[in-house]
Short mmCIF file of C-alpha atoms in Angstrom, two decimals:
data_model
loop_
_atom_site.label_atom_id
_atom_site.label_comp_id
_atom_site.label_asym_id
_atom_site.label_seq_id
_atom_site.Cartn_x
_atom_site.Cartn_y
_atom_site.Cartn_z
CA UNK A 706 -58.82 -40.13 29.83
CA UNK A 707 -57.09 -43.26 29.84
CA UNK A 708 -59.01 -44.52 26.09
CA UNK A 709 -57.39 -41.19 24.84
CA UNK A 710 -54.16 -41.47 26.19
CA UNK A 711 -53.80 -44.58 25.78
CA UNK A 712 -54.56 -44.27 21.65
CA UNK A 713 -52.04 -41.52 21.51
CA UNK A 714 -49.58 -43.14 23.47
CA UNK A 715 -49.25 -46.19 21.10
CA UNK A 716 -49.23 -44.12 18.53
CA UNK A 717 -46.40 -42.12 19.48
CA UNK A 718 -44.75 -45.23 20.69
CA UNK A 719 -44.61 -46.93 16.91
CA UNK A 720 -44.56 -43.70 14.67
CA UNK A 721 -42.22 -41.69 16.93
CA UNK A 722 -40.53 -42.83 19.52
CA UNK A 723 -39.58 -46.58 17.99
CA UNK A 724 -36.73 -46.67 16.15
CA UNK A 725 -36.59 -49.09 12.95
CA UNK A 726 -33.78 -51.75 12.60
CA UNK A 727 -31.76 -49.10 10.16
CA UNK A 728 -32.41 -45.87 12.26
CA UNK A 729 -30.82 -47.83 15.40
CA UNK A 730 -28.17 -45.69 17.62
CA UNK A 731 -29.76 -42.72 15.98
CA UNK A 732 -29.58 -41.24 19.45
CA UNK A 733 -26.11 -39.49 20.59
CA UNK A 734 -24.45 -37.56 22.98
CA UNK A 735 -23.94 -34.82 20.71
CA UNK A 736 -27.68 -34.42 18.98
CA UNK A 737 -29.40 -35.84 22.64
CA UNK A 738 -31.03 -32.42 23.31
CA UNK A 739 -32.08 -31.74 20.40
CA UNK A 740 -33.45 -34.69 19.69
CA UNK A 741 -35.43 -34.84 23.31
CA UNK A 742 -36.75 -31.04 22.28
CA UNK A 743 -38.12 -32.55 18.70
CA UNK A 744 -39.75 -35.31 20.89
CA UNK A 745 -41.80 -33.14 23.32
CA UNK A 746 -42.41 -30.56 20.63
CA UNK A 747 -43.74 -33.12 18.80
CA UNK A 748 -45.81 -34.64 21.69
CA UNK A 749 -47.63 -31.38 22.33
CA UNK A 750 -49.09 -31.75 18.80
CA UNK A 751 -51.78 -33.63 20.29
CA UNK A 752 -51.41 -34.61 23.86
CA UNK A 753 -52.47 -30.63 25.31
CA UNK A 754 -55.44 -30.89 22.70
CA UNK A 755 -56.69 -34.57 24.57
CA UNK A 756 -56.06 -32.94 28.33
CA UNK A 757 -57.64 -29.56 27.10
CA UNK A 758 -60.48 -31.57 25.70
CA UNK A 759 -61.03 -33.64 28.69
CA UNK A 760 -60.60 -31.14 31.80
CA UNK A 761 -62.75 -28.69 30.05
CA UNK A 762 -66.23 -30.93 31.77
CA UNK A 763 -63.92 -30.78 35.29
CA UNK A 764 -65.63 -27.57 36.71
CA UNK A 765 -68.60 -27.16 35.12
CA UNK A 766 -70.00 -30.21 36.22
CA UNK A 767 -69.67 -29.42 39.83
CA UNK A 768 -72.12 -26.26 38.63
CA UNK A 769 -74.46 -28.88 36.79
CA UNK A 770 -74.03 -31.53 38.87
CA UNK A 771 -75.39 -29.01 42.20
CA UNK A 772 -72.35 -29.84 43.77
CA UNK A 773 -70.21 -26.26 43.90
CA UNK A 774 -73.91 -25.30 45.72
CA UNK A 775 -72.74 -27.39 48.67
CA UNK A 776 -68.98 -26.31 48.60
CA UNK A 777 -69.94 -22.75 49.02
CA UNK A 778 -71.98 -23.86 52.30
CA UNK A 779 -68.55 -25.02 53.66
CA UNK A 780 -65.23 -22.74 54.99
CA UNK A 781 -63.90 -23.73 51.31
CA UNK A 782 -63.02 -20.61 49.93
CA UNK A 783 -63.51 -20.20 46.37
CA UNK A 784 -59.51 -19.31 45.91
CA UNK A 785 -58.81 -22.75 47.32
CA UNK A 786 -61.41 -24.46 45.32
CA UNK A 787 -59.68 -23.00 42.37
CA UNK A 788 -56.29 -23.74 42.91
CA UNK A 789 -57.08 -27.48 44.25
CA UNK A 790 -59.60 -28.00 40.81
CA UNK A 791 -56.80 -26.10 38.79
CA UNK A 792 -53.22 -28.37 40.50
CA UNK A 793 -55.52 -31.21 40.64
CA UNK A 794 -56.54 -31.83 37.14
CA UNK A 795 -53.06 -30.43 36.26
CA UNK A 796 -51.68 -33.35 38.11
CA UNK A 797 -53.79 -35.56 36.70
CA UNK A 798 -53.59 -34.87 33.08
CA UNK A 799 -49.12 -34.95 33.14
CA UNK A 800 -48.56 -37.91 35.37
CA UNK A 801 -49.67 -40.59 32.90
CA UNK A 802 -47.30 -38.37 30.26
CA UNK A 803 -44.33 -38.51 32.39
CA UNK A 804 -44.88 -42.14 33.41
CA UNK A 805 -45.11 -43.38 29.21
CA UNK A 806 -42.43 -40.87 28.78
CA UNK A 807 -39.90 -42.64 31.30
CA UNK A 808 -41.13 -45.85 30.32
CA UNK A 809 -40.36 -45.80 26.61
CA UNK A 810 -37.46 -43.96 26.94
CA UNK A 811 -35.86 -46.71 29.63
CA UNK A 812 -36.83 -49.09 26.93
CA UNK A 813 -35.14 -47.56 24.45
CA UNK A 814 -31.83 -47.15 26.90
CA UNK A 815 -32.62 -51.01 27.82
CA UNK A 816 -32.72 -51.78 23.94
CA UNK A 817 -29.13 -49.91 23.19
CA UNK A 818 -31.09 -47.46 20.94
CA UNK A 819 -29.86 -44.55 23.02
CA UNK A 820 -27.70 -43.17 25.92
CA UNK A 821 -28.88 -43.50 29.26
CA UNK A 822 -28.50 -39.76 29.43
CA UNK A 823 -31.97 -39.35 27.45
CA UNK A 824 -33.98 -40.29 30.59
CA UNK A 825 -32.28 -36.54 31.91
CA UNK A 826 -33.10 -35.01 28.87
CA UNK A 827 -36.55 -36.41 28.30
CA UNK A 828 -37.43 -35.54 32.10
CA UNK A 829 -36.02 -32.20 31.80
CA UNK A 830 -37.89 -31.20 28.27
CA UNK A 831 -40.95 -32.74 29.48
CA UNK A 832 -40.67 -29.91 32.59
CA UNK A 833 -39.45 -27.25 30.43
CA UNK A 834 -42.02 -27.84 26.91
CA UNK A 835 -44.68 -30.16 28.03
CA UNK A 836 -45.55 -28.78 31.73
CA UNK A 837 -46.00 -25.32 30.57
CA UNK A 838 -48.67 -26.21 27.55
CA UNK A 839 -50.84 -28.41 29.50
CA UNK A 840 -50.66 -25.57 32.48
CA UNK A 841 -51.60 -22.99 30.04
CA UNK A 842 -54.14 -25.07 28.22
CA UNK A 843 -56.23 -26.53 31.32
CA UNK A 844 -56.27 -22.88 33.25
CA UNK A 845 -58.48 -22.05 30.09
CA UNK A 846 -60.40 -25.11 29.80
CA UNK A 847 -61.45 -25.35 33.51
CA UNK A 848 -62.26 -21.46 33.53
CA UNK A 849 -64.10 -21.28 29.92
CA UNK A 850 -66.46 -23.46 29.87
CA UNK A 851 -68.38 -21.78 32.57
CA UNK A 852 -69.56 -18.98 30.49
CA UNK A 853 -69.72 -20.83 27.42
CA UNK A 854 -71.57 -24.43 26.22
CA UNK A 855 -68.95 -27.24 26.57
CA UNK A 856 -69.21 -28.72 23.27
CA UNK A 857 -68.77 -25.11 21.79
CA UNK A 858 -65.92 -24.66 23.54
CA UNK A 859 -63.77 -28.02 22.61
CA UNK A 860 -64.40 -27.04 19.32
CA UNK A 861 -63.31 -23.93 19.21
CA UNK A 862 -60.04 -24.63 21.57
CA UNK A 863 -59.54 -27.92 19.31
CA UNK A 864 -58.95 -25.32 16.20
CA UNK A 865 -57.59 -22.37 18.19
CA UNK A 866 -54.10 -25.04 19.61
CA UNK A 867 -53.66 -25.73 15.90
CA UNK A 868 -54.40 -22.53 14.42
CA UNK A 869 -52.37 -20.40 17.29
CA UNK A 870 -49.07 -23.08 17.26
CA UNK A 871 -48.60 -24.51 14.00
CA UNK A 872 -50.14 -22.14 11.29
CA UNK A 873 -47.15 -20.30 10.25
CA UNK A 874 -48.07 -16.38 9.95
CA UNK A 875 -46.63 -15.79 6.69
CA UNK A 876 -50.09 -18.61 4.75
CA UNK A 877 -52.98 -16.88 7.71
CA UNK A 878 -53.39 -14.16 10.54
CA UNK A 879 -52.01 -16.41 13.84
CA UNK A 880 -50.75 -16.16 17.21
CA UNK A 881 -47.77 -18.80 16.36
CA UNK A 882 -44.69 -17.02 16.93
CA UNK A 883 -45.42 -14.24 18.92
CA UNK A 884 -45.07 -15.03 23.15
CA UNK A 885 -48.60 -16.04 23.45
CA UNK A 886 -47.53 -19.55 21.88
CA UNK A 887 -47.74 -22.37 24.10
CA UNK A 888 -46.81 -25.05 21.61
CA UNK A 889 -43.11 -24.99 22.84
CA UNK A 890 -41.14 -23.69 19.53
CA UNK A 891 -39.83 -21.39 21.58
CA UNK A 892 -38.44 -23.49 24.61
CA UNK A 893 -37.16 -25.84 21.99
CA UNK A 894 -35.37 -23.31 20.13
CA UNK A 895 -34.10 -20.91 22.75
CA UNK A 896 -33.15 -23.90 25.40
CA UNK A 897 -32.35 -27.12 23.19
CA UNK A 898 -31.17 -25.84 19.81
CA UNK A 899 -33.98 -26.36 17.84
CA UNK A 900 -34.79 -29.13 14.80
CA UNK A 901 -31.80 -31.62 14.55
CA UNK A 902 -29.89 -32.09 11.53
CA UNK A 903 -31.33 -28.11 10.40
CA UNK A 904 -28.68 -25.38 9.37
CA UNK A 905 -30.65 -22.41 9.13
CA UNK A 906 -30.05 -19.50 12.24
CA UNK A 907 -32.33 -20.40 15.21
CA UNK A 908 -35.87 -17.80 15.31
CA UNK A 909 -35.83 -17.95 19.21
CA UNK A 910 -33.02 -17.14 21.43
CA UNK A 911 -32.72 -18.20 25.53
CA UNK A 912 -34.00 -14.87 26.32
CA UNK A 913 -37.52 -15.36 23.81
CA UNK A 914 -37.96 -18.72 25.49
CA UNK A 915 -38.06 -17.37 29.36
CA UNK A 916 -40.39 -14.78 28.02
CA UNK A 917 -42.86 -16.78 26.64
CA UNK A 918 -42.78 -19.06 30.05
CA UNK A 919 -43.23 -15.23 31.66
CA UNK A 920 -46.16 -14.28 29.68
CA UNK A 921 -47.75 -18.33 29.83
CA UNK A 922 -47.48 -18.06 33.29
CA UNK A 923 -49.38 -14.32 33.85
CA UNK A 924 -51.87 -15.40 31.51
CA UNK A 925 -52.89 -18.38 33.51
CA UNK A 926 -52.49 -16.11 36.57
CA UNK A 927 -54.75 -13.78 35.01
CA UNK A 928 -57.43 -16.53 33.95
CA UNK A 929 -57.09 -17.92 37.74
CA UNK A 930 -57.82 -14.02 39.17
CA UNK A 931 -60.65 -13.49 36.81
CA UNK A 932 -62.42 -17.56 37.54
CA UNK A 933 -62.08 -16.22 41.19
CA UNK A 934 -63.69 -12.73 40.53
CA UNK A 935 -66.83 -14.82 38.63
CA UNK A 936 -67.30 -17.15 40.86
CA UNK A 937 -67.71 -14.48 43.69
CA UNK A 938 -70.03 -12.43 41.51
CA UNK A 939 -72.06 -15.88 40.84
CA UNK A 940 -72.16 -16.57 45.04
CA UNK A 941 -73.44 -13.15 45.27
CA UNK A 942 -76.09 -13.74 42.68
CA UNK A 943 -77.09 -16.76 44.72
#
């Protein structure tokens, strides 16, 4: 995790995040949400795709490894197994993201290249953009993989983020733009104003953007509720 992060964080660092000698003070008060939605939008280009890609063994090696066999001999119940898998790898995959994110952008407030306001804005978009992809995106990559060979499935989930989020509908058939988009377009449109320095009328309003949380969030309910469901039917088989 930390060889994949740690490739992607440096090269966010110098490609986006860095500003050259001629874009300095590019940050202000007046573009500073914006400009913090472009950021995490931007971020969840790749960053979901390396968690997604790296919880998705997280499970299903407690099956291989023989280990879930000696869980279910213990008062664990499987709900609880779940949810502490689920919260745990959760945990793990955002903290080093927050951590780089607060770090570079307290550099950048150090450095005079923006307002100290940022670290708000970058904290709160990270919540509001970032939390909710990796949520959605680990739910399916803990529960998947189970019925499915791994390497089959980080394939297919590696095309599905970029096929469902950044296709646009009008070139192929996609998911991007309806509510079952994770990518963020719609927080960052409906909450933060969408692409700075853009004049055309926003696609998503406040409303759209609460929805798609909604309908993230029931989906990864509904993936929790069915893992829970197999994994009974599998203790029965056994």
């Amino acid at each position: 995790m930390w060889i994949a992060y740690g490739l992607l964080f440096v090269f966010y660092t110098v490609t986006v995040l860095w500003p050259s000698p001629e874009e300095s003070n590019v940050f202000t008060d007046a573009t500073l949400w914006q400009l913090a939605g472009q950021l995490a939008y931007t971020f969840n280009l790749f960053l979901p795709v390396a968690a997604g890609i790296l919880a998705a063994d997280r499970m299903q090696r407690d099956f291989r490894g023989g280990v879930h066999e000696l869980q279910s001999s213990t008062p664990l119940s499987n709900l609880v197994y779940i949810l502490g898998k689920y919260f745990g790898v959760l945990a793990a995959s955002l903290a080093p993201v927050l951590v780089w994110i607060w770090v570079v952008t307290a550099c950048l407030v150090a450095t005079g290249n923006a307002p100290i306001n940022l670290m708000y804005a970058m904290t709160v978009t990270f919540f509001a953009m970032i939390v909710p992809a990796f949520a959605f995106v680990i739910a399916f990559s803990l529960a998947c993989p189970l019925i499915m060979p791994l390497r089959v499935y980080q394939i297919l989930f590696t095309g599905y983020w970029f096929w469902g989020n950044y296709i646009p509908p009008e070139i192929f058939p996609t998911l991007n733009g309806t509510l079952l988009t994770a990518g963020g377009m719609h927080a960052y449109q409906g909450y933060f104003g969408g692409f700075h320095g853009l004049q055309d009328p926003l696609t998503y309003t406040a409303t759209d953007a609460t929805l798609n949380l909604l309908v993230l969030g029931l989906c990864i309910a509904a993936v929790m509720t069915v893992l829970n469901y197999y994994l009974q039917w599998q203790s029965r088989r056994a």
